[in-house]
Amino acid sequence: MRLVFVGPPGAGKGTQAKVITEKWKIPQISTGDMLREAKKNGKLAPELVEKMGKGGLVPDEVVIDLIKQRTELPDAANGFLLDGFPRTVPQAEALNDLLASRGQKLNVVVALDVAKELLMERACLRRTDKRTGQIYHLKYNPPPPEADLEHRADDQEETVRNRVDVYEKMTADLLPFYEKAGLLRRVDGVGDVKEVTARVLSAIEQSK
Ligand code: ADP
Ligand code: AMP
């Protein structure tokens, strides 16, 4: 199973991706996580660090290269879930080419829909456990006292607003692209996490 999660920042892609990938034993591949890891290790060019910090997108070639390398690893041989990639049509085309060169294709693209007002609250109150990568929310999914919490640098109100704007502009063509390809399944991302998981699973099931 090769699937893609699309959705604005704070839509719940990472949260749902964790559940699905644990269930199906496929890797969750998040370009955002990979870029943050590279940044932490001092391996991300300063201009890209600045771009990310402001909530802009890094160049297509950078993320395409990351995906090319990551999907070649043995754990991705039987499938993977892409979280936050592709975000632009050129990225989606590069992914198609990459998969075609391996005789593979995507099974489904799940788009999580969440209203803008909710996104702000979801992203700004998001906290992640540094050690486990577990995603929490100060209001909806409070972390346990022993969690070693991190607040993402780009989860400040003004930056989140910019990221949502960037998402709307950059991905405007992406959903029609996948709709035309017959791969797009839109899922309502509002409701508790379990409810949304059930909707995601049913959308994937219908596309098999
Ligand atoms: P994304 O990966 O799309 O940016 P996340 O999965 O990190 O989004 O979720 C953003 C925030 O919203 C996190 O704090 C998460 O705990 C919270 N969250 C995710 N899904 C839900 C939900 N269904 N209801 C309430 N809060 C949620
Ligand atoms: P995310 O964790 O998906 O919210 O991504 C965090 C940041 O990483 C984004 O705001 C971008 O700066 C960068 N990024 C992640 N994925 C991509 C992508 N597919 N294309 C361009 N930039 C990306």
PDB file of C-alpha atoms and ligand atoms in Angstrom:
ATOM      1  CA  MET A   1       0.000   0.000   0.000  1.00  0.00           C
ATOM      2  CA  ARG A   2       1.432   3.358  -1.056  1.00  0.00           C
ATOM      3  CA  LEU A   3      -0.551   6.292   0.177  1.00  0.00           C
ATOM      4  CA  VAL A   4      -0.278  10.034   0.585  1.00  0.00           C
ATOM      5  CA  PHE A   5      -1.748  12.297   3.273  1.00  0.00           C
ATOM      6  CA  VAL A   6      -2.456  15.843   2.153  1.00  0.00           C
ATOM      7  CA  GLY A   7      -3.833  18.603   4.326  1.00  0.00           C
ATOM      8  CA  PRO A   8      -3.062  21.970   5.853  1.00  0.00           C
ATOM      9  CA  PRO A   9      -0.746  22.298   8.853  1.00  0.00           C
ATOM     10  CA  GLY A  10      -2.523  21.041  11.953  1.00  0.00           C
ATOM     11  CA  ALA A  11      -5.067  18.948  10.018  1.00  0.00           C
ATOM     12  CA  GLY A  12      -3.997  15.804  11.868  1.00  0.00           C
ATOM     13  CA  LYS A  13      -1.847  14.108   9.194  1.00  0.00           C
ATOM     14  CA  GLY A  14       0.930  13.115  11.608  1.00  0.00           C
ATOM     15  CA  THR A  15      -1.552  11.883  14.229  1.00  0.00           C
ATOM     16  CA  GLN A  16      -3.491   9.716  11.772  1.00  0.00           C
ATOM     17  CA  ALA A  17      -0.328   8.585   9.984  1.00  0.00           C
ATOM     18  CA  LYS A  18       1.022   7.115  13.247  1.00  0.00           C
ATOM     19  CA  VAL A  19      -2.110   5.006  13.744  1.00  0.00           C
ATOM     20  CA  ILE A  20      -2.304   3.746  10.153  1.00  0.00           C
ATOM     21  CA  THR A  21       1.405   2.943   9.804  1.00  0.00           C
ATOM     22  CA  GLU A  22       1.452   1.037  13.096  1.00  0.00           C
ATOM     23  CA  LYS A  23      -1.580  -0.960  11.997  1.00  0.00           C
ATOM     24  CA  TRP A  24      -0.167  -1.821   8.574  1.00  0.00           C
ATOM     25  CA  LYS A  25       3.509  -1.961   9.510  1.00  0.00           C
ATOM     26  CA  ILE A  26       4.641   0.434   6.826  1.00  0.00           C
ATOM     27  CA  PRO A  27       6.922   3.435   7.382  1.00  0.00           C
ATOM     28  CA  GLN A  28       5.575   6.943   7.828  1.00  0.00           C
ATOM     29  CA  ILE A  29       7.667   9.231   5.671  1.00  0.00           C
ATOM     30  CA  SER A  30       7.336  12.888   6.630  1.00  0.00           C
ATOM     31  CA  THR A  31       9.444  15.424   4.735  1.00  0.00           C
ATOM     32  CA  GLY A  32       8.794  17.910   7.563  1.00  0.00           C
ATOM     33  CA  ASP A  33      10.264  15.450  10.130  1.00  0.00           C
ATOM     34  CA  MET A  34      13.226  14.720   7.845  1.00  0.00           C
ATOM     35  CA  LEU A  35      13.947  18.419   7.359  1.00  0.00           C
ATOM     36  CA  ARG A  36      13.667  19.115  11.108  1.00  0.00           C
ATOM     37  CA  GLU A  37      16.051  16.213  11.796  1.00  0.00           C
ATOM     38  CA  ALA A  38      18.541  17.584   9.228  1.00  0.00           C
ATOM     39  CA  LYS A  39      18.243  21.012  10.842  1.00  0.00           C
ATOM     40  CA  LYS A  40      18.874  19.578  14.315  1.00  0.00           C
ATOM     41  CA  ASN A  41      22.017  17.840  13.031  1.00  0.00           C
ATOM     42  CA  GLY A  42      23.285  21.015  11.387  1.00  0.00           C
ATOM     43  CA  LYS A  43      22.876  19.437   7.930  1.00  0.00           C
ATOM     44  CA  LEU A  44      20.342  21.868   6.489  1.00  0.00           C
ATOM     45  CA  ALA A  45      21.600  24.839   4.479  1.00  0.00           C
ATOM     46  CA  PRO A  46      21.042  28.158   6.343  1.00  0.00           C
ATOM     47  CA  GLU A  47      18.748  29.517   3.615  1.00  0.00           C
ATOM     48  CA  LEU A  48      16.500  26.445   4.011  1.00  0.00           C
ATOM     49  CA  VAL A  49      16.473  26.822   7.796  1.00  0.00           C
ATOM     50  CA  GLU A  50      15.295  30.389   7.268  1.00  0.00           C
ATOM     51  CA  LYS A  51      12.625  29.332   4.758  1.00  0.00           C
ATOM     52  CA  MET A  52      11.232  26.712   7.147  1.00  0.00           C
ATOM     53  CA  GLY A  53      11.359  29.122  10.076  1.00  0.00           C
ATOM     54  CA  LYS A  54       9.135  31.560   8.209  1.00  0.00           C
ATOM     55  CA  GLY A  55       6.716  28.847   7.133  1.00  0.00           C
ATOM     56  CA  GLY A  56       7.658  28.858   3.434  1.00  0.00           C
ATOM     57  CA  LEU A  57       8.251  25.755   1.338  1.00  0.00           C
ATOM     58  CA  VAL A  58      11.752  24.489   0.613  1.00  0.00           C
ATOM     59  CA  PRO A  59      12.582  23.953  -3.091  1.00  0.00           C
ATOM     60  CA  ASP A  60      10.980  20.974  -4.822  1.00  0.00           C
ATOM     61  CA  GLU A  61      14.377  19.397  -5.713  1.00  0.00           C
ATOM     62  CA  VAL A  62      15.327  19.209  -2.024  1.00  0.00           C
ATOM     63  CA  VAL A  63      12.261  17.241  -0.905  1.00  0.00           C
ATOM     64  CA  ILE A  64      12.141  15.130  -4.076  1.00  0.00           C
ATOM     65  CA  ASP A  65      15.697  14.033  -3.386  1.00  0.00           C
ATOM     66  CA  LEU A  66      14.849  13.183   0.236  1.00  0.00           C
ATOM     67  CA  ILE A  67      11.885  11.082  -0.900  1.00  0.00           C
ATOM     68  CA  LYS A  68      13.915   9.325  -3.591  1.00  0.00           C
ATOM     69  CA  GLN A  69      16.505   8.219  -1.049  1.00  0.00           C
ATOM     70  CA  ARG A  70      14.086   7.368   1.742  1.00  0.00           C
ATOM     71  CA  THR A  71      11.727   5.242  -0.385  1.00  0.00           C
ATOM     72  CA  GLU A  72      14.691   3.169  -1.581  1.00  0.00           C
ATOM     73  CA  LEU A  73      15.318   1.793   1.906  1.00  0.00           C
ATOM     74  CA  PRO A  74      14.258  -1.832   2.455  1.00  0.00           C
ATOM     75  CA  ASP A  75      11.499  -1.008   4.966  1.00  0.00           C
ATOM     76  CA  ALA A  76       9.627   0.877   2.216  1.00  0.00           C
ATOM     77  CA  ALA A  77       9.643  -2.046  -0.220  1.00  0.00           C
ATOM     78  CA  ASN A  78       6.101  -3.141   0.625  1.00  0.00           C
ATOM     79  CA  GLY A  79       4.579   0.293   0.936  1.00  0.00           C
ATOM     80  CA  PHE A  80       4.720   3.587   2.761  1.00  0.00           C
ATOM     81  CA  LEU A  81       2.670   6.536   3.868  1.00  0.00           C
ATOM     82  CA  LEU A  82       3.858   9.948   2.690  1.00  0.00           C
ATOM     83  CA  ASP A  83       2.927  12.695   5.141  1.00  0.00           C
ATOM     84  CA  GLY A  84       3.353  16.273   3.884  1.00  0.00           C
ATOM     85  CA  PHE A  85       4.751  15.262   0.498  1.00  0.00           C
ATOM     86  CA  PRO A  86       3.911  16.062  -2.273  1.00  0.00           C
ATOM     87  CA  ARG A  87       2.819  19.649  -1.684  1.00  0.00           C
ATOM     88  CA  THR A  88       3.094  20.942  -5.262  1.00  0.00           C
ATOM     89  CA  VAL A  89       2.229  19.542  -8.697  1.00  0.00           C
ATOM     90  CA  PRO A  90       5.915  19.292  -9.737  1.00  0.00           C
ATOM     91  CA  GLN A  91       6.521  17.208  -6.587  1.00  0.00           C
ATOM     92  CA  ALA A  92       3.525  15.007  -7.454  1.00  0.00           C
ATOM     93  CA  GLU A  93       4.791  14.538 -11.009  1.00  0.00           C
ATOM     94  CA  ALA A  94       8.268  13.676  -9.752  1.00  0.00           C
ATOM     95  CA  LEU A  95       6.720  11.113  -7.402  1.00  0.00           C
ATOM     96  CA  ASN A  96       4.756   9.543 -10.267  1.00  0.00           C
ATOM     97  CA  ASP A  97       7.934   9.323 -12.358  1.00  0.00           C
ATOM     98  CA  LEU A  98       9.914   7.871  -9.487  1.00  0.00           C
ATOM     99  CA  LEU A  99       7.307   5.197  -8.777  1.00  0.00           C
ATOM    100  CA  ALA A 100       6.837   4.412 -12.492  1.00  0.00           C
ATOM    101  CA  SER A 101      10.593   3.890 -12.848  1.00  0.00           C
ATOM    102  CA  ARG A 102      10.226   1.167 -10.193  1.00  0.00           C
ATOM    103  CA  GLY A 103       7.067  -0.311 -11.733  1.00  0.00           C
ATOM    104  CA  GLN A 104       4.993   1.030  -8.832  1.00  0.00           C
ATOM    105  CA  LYS A 105       2.143   3.480  -8.348  1.00  0.00           C
ATOM    106  CA  LEU A 106       0.158   5.231  -5.655  1.00  0.00           C
ATOM    107  CA  ASN A 107      -2.981   3.546  -4.318  1.00  0.00           C
ATOM    108  CA  VAL A 108      -4.726   6.511  -2.740  1.00  0.00           C
ATOM    109  CA  VAL A 109      -4.380  10.145  -1.690  1.00  0.00           C
ATOM    110  CA  VAL A 110      -6.254  11.091   1.489  1.00  0.00           C
ATOM    111  CA  ALA A 111      -7.004  14.797   1.922  1.00  0.00           C
ATOM    112  CA  LEU A 112      -7.870  15.783   5.503  1.00  0.00           C
ATOM    113  CA  ASP A 113     -10.286  18.717   5.620  1.00  0.00           C
ATOM    114  CA  VAL A 114     -10.272  20.973   8.678  1.00  0.00           C
ATOM    115  CA  ALA A 115     -11.618  24.540   8.876  1.00  0.00           C
ATOM    116  CA  LYS A 116      -9.046  27.309   9.115  1.00  0.00           C
ATOM    117  CA  GLU A 117     -10.104  28.541  12.585  1.00  0.00           C
ATOM    118  CA  LEU A 118      -9.481  25.099  14.071  1.00  0.00           C
ATOM    119  CA  LEU A 119      -6.073  24.750  12.408  1.00  0.00           C
ATOM    120  CA  MET A 120      -4.650  27.696  14.336  1.00  0.00           C
ATOM    121  CA  GLU A 121      -5.632  26.213  17.674  1.00  0.00           C
ATOM    122  CA  ARG A 122      -4.458  22.730  16.689  1.00  0.00           C
ATOM    123  CA  ALA A 123      -1.013  23.817  15.525  1.00  0.00           C
ATOM    124  CA  CYS A 124      -0.286  26.464  18.174  1.00  0.00           C
ATOM    125  CA  LEU A 125      -1.087  24.105  21.063  1.00  0.00           C
ATOM    126  CA  ARG A 126       0.711  21.115  19.490  1.00  0.00           C
ATOM    127  CA  ARG A 127       3.561  19.660  21.519  1.00  0.00           C
ATOM    128  CA  THR A 128       5.759  16.703  20.596  1.00  0.00           C
ATOM    129  CA  ASP A 129       7.667  14.341  22.868  1.00  0.00           C
ATOM    130  CA  LYS A 130      11.325  14.683  21.832  1.00  0.00           C
ATOM    131  CA  ARG A 131      12.150  11.099  22.769  1.00  0.00           C
ATOM    132  CA  THR A 132       9.202   9.208  21.288  1.00  0.00           C
ATOM    133  CA  GLY A 133       7.949  11.573  18.577  1.00  0.00           C
ATOM    134  CA  GLN A 134       4.438  11.218  20.050  1.00  0.00           C
ATOM    135  CA  ILE A 135       2.206  14.170  19.125  1.00  0.00           C
ATOM    136  CA  TYR A 136       0.140  15.793  21.895  1.00  0.00           C
ATOM    137  CA  HIS A 137      -2.213  18.739  22.156  1.00  0.00           C
ATOM    138  CA  LEU A 138      -2.368  20.869  25.301  1.00  0.00           C
ATOM    139  CA  LYS A 139      -6.177  20.918  25.176  1.00  0.00           C
ATOM    140  CA  TYR A 140      -7.347  17.885  23.164  1.00  0.00           C
ATOM    141  CA  ASN A 141      -4.680  15.306  23.959  1.00  0.00           C
ATOM    142  CA  PRO A 142      -2.707  16.506  26.999  1.00  0.00           C
ATOM    143  CA  PRO A 143       0.775  15.030  27.453  1.00  0.00           C
ATOM    144  CA  PRO A 144       1.636  12.936  30.540  1.00  0.00           C
ATOM    145  CA  PRO A 145       3.845  14.654  33.148  1.00  0.00           C
ATOM    146  CA  GLU A 146       6.914  12.571  32.187  1.00  0.00           C
ATOM    147  CA  ALA A 147       6.847  13.682  28.527  1.00  0.00           C
ATOM    148  CA  ASP A 148       9.889  15.630  27.313  1.00  0.00           C
ATOM    149  CA  LEU A 149       8.066  18.270  25.317  1.00  0.00           C
ATOM    150  CA  GLU A 150       9.114  20.281  22.319  1.00  0.00           C
ATOM    151  CA  HIS A 151       7.223  23.226  20.803  1.00  0.00           C
ATOM    152  CA  ARG A 152       7.953  23.448  17.072  1.00  0.00           C
ATOM    153  CA  ALA A 153       9.639  26.702  16.062  1.00  0.00           C
ATOM    154  CA  ASP A 154       7.077  27.170  13.271  1.00  0.00           C
ATOM    155  CA  ASP A 155       4.046  26.580  15.521  1.00  0.00           C
ATOM    156  CA  GLN A 156       3.809  30.262  16.546  1.00  0.00           C
ATOM    157  CA  GLU A 157       0.568  32.009  15.607  1.00  0.00           C
ATOM    158  CA  GLU A 158       1.917  34.270  12.870  1.00  0.00           C
ATOM    159  CA  THR A 159       3.983  31.507  11.269  1.00  0.00           C
ATOM    160  CA  VAL A 160       1.068  29.058  11.346  1.00  0.00           C
ATOM    161  CA  ARG A 161      -1.114  31.661   9.616  1.00  0.00           C
ATOM    162  CA  ASN A 162       1.551  32.007   6.933  1.00  0.00           C
ATOM    163  CA  ARG A 163       1.865  28.223   6.589  1.00  0.00           C
ATOM    164  CA  VAL A 164      -1.880  27.885   6.099  1.00  0.00           C
ATOM    165  CA  ASP A 165      -1.758  30.620   3.411  1.00  0.00           C
ATOM    166  CA  VAL A 166       1.206  28.921   1.739  1.00  0.00           C
ATOM    167  CA  TYR A 167      -0.694  25.617   1.815  1.00  0.00           C
ATOM    168  CA  GLU A 168      -3.733  27.174   0.156  1.00  0.00           C
ATOM    169  CA  LYS A 169      -1.655  28.777  -2.597  1.00  0.00           C
ATOM    170  CA  MET A 170       0.787  25.955  -3.245  1.00  0.00           C
ATOM    171  CA  THR A 171      -1.621  23.053  -3.074  1.00  0.00           C
ATOM    172  CA  ALA A 172      -4.507  24.660  -4.950  1.00  0.00           C
ATOM    173  CA  ASP A 173      -3.533  22.649  -8.023  1.00  0.00           C
ATOM    174  CA  LEU A 174      -2.529  19.500  -6.184  1.00  0.00           C
ATOM    175  CA  LEU A 175      -5.997  18.285  -5.188  1.00  0.00           C
ATOM    176  CA  PRO A 176      -7.430  18.668  -8.740  1.00  0.00           C
ATOM    177  CA  PHE A 177      -4.307  16.867 -10.023  1.00  0.00           C
ATOM    178  CA  TYR A 178      -5.072  13.823  -7.861  1.00  0.00           C
ATOM    179  CA  GLU A 179      -8.822  14.148  -8.411  1.00  0.00           C
ATOM    180  CA  LYS A 180      -8.224  13.847 -12.158  1.00  0.00           C
ATOM    181  CA  ALA A 181      -6.077  10.791 -11.559  1.00  0.00           C
ATOM    182  CA  GLY A 182      -8.999   9.246  -9.634  1.00  0.00           C
ATOM    183  CA  LEU A 183      -6.884   8.878  -6.484  1.00  0.00           C
ATOM    184  CA  LEU A 184      -8.300  11.582  -4.215  1.00  0.00           C
ATOM    185  CA  ARG A 185     -10.431  10.763  -1.165  1.00  0.00           C
ATOM    186  CA  ARG A 186     -11.545  13.714   0.972  1.00  0.00           C
ATOM    187  CA  VAL A 187     -12.023  13.024   4.657  1.00  0.00           C
ATOM    188  CA  ASP A 188     -13.575  15.267   7.296  1.00  0.00           C
ATOM    189  CA  GLY A 189     -10.775  15.790   9.858  1.00  0.00           C
ATOM    190  CA  VAL A 190     -13.005  17.280  12.562  1.00  0.00           C
ATOM    191  CA  GLY A 191     -14.048  15.014  15.404  1.00  0.00           C
ATOM    192  CA  ASP A 192     -12.095  12.977  17.892  1.00  0.00           C
ATOM    193  CA  VAL A 193      -8.966  11.175  16.713  1.00  0.00           C
ATOM    194  CA  LYS A 194     -10.615   7.720  16.690  1.00  0.00           C
ATOM    195  CA  GLU A 195     -13.588   8.963  14.689  1.00  0.00           C
ATOM    196  CA  VAL A 196     -11.264  10.503  12.086  1.00  0.00           C
ATOM    197  CA  THR A 197      -9.228   7.270  11.942  1.00  0.00           C
ATOM    198  CA  ALA A 198     -12.408   5.317  11.165  1.00  0.00           C
ATOM    199  CA  ARG A 199     -13.214   7.729   8.324  1.00  0.00           C
ATOM    200  CA  VAL A 200      -9.675   7.500   6.938  1.00  0.00           C
ATOM    201  CA  LEU A 201      -9.744   3.695   7.032  1.00  0.00           C
ATOM    202  CA  SER A 202     -13.101   3.590   5.307  1.00  0.00           C
ATOM    203  CA  ALA A 203     -11.882   5.994   2.583  1.00  0.00           C
ATOM    204  CA  ILE A 204      -8.826   3.813   1.981  1.00  0.00           C
ATOM    205  CA  GLU A 205     -10.924   0.640   2.023  1.00  0.00           C
ATOM    206  CA  GLN A 206     -13.225   2.057  -0.670  1.00  0.00           C
ATOM    207  CA  SER A 207     -10.303   2.774  -2.949  1.00  0.00           C
ATOM    208  CA  LYS A 208      -8.858  -0.751  -2.832  1.00  0.00           C
TER     209      LYS A 208
HETATM  210  P1  ADP B   1      -0.340  17.799  10.914  1.00  0.00           P
HETATM  211  O1  ADP B   1       0.640  16.639  10.869  1.00  0.00           O
HETATM  212  O2  ADP B   1      -1.380  17.707   9.855  1.00  0.00           O
HETATM  213  O3  ADP B   1       0.340  19.144  10.924  1.00  0.00           O
HETATM  214  P2  ADP B   1      -0.846  16.857  13.662  1.00  0.00           P
HETATM  215  O4  ADP B   1      -1.210  15.418  13.484  1.00  0.00           O
HETATM  216  O5  ADP B   1       0.516  17.141  14.194  1.00  0.00           O
HETATM  217  O6  ADP B   1      -1.132  17.690  12.297  1.00  0.00           O
HETATM  218  O7  ADP B   1      -1.960  17.500  14.602  1.00  0.00           O
HETATM  219  C1  ADP B   1      -1.917  18.882  14.967  1.00  0.00           C
HETATM  220  C2  ADP B   1      -2.388  19.046  16.400  1.00  0.00           C
HETATM  221  O8  ADP B   1      -3.779  18.734  16.487  1.00  0.00           O
HETATM  222  C3  ADP B   1      -1.684  18.133  17.401  1.00  0.00           C
HETATM  223  O9  ADP B   1      -1.506  18.834  18.613  1.00  0.00           O
HETATM  224  C4  ADP B   1      -2.663  16.963  17.579  1.00  0.00           C
HETATM  225  O10 ADP B   1      -2.551  16.374  18.859  1.00  0.00           O
HETATM  226  C5  ADP B   1      -4.006  17.654  17.389  1.00  0.00           C
HETATM  227  N1  ADP B   1      -5.012  16.788  16.759  1.00  0.00           N
HETATM  228  C6  ADP B   1      -4.827  15.905  15.739  1.00  0.00           C
HETATM  229  N2  ADP B   1      -5.996  15.311  15.412  1.00  0.00           N
HETATM  230  C7  ADP B   1      -6.945  15.858  16.225  1.00  0.00           C
HETATM  231  C8  ADP B   1      -8.366  15.671  16.374  1.00  0.00           C
HETATM  232  N3  ADP B   1      -9.035  14.802  15.595  1.00  0.00           N
HETATM  233  N4  ADP B   1      -9.003  16.422  17.305  1.00  0.00           N
HETATM  234  C9  ADP B   1      -8.317  17.294  18.079  1.00  0.00           C
HETATM  235  N5  ADP B   1      -7.003  17.521  18.001  1.00  0.00           N
HETATM  236  C10 ADP B   1      -6.317  16.807  17.082  1.00  0.00           C
HETATM  237  P1  AMP B   2       5.382  19.866   8.079  1.00  0.00           P
HETATM  238  O1  AMP B   2       6.057  19.134   9.202  1.00  0.00           O
HETATM  239  O2  AMP B   2       4.826  18.951   7.029  1.00  0.00           O
HETATM  240  O3  AMP B   2       4.381  20.871   8.575  1.00  0.00           O
HETATM  241  O4  AMP B   2       6.536  20.696   7.346  1.00  0.00           O
HETATM  242  C1  AMP B   2       7.292  21.682   8.038  1.00  0.00           C
HETATM  243  C2  AMP B   2       8.018  22.567   7.024  1.00  0.00           C
HETATM  244  O5  AMP B   2       8.958  21.779   6.255  1.00  0.00           O
HETATM  245  C3  AMP B   2       7.141  23.249   5.969  1.00  0.00           C
HETATM  246  O6  AMP B   2       6.566  24.453   6.448  1.00  0.00           O
HETATM  247  C4  AMP B   2       8.157  23.486   4.841  1.00  0.00           C
HETATM  248  O7  AMP B   2       9.011  24.567   5.133  1.00  0.00           O
HETATM  249  C5  AMP B   2       9.000  22.209   4.894  1.00  0.00           C
HETATM  250  N1  AMP B   2       8.435  21.129   4.046  1.00  0.00           N
HETATM  251  C6  AMP B   2       7.968  19.924   4.470  1.00  0.00           C
HETATM  252  N2  AMP B   2       7.524  19.180   3.443  1.00  0.00           N
HETATM  253  C7  AMP B   2       7.703  19.932   2.320  1.00  0.00           C
HETATM  254  C8  AMP B   2       7.416  19.728   0.940  1.00  0.00           C
HETATM  255  N3  AMP B   2       6.848  18.595   0.502  1.00  0.00           N
HETATM  256  N4  AMP B   2       7.736  20.724   0.066  1.00  0.00           N
HETATM  257  C9  AMP B   2       8.330  21.852   0.494  1.00  0.00           C
HETATM  258  N5  AMP B   2       8.596  22.128   1.784  1.00  0.00           N
HETATM  259  C10 AMP B   2       8.296  21.171   2.702  1.00  0.00           C
END
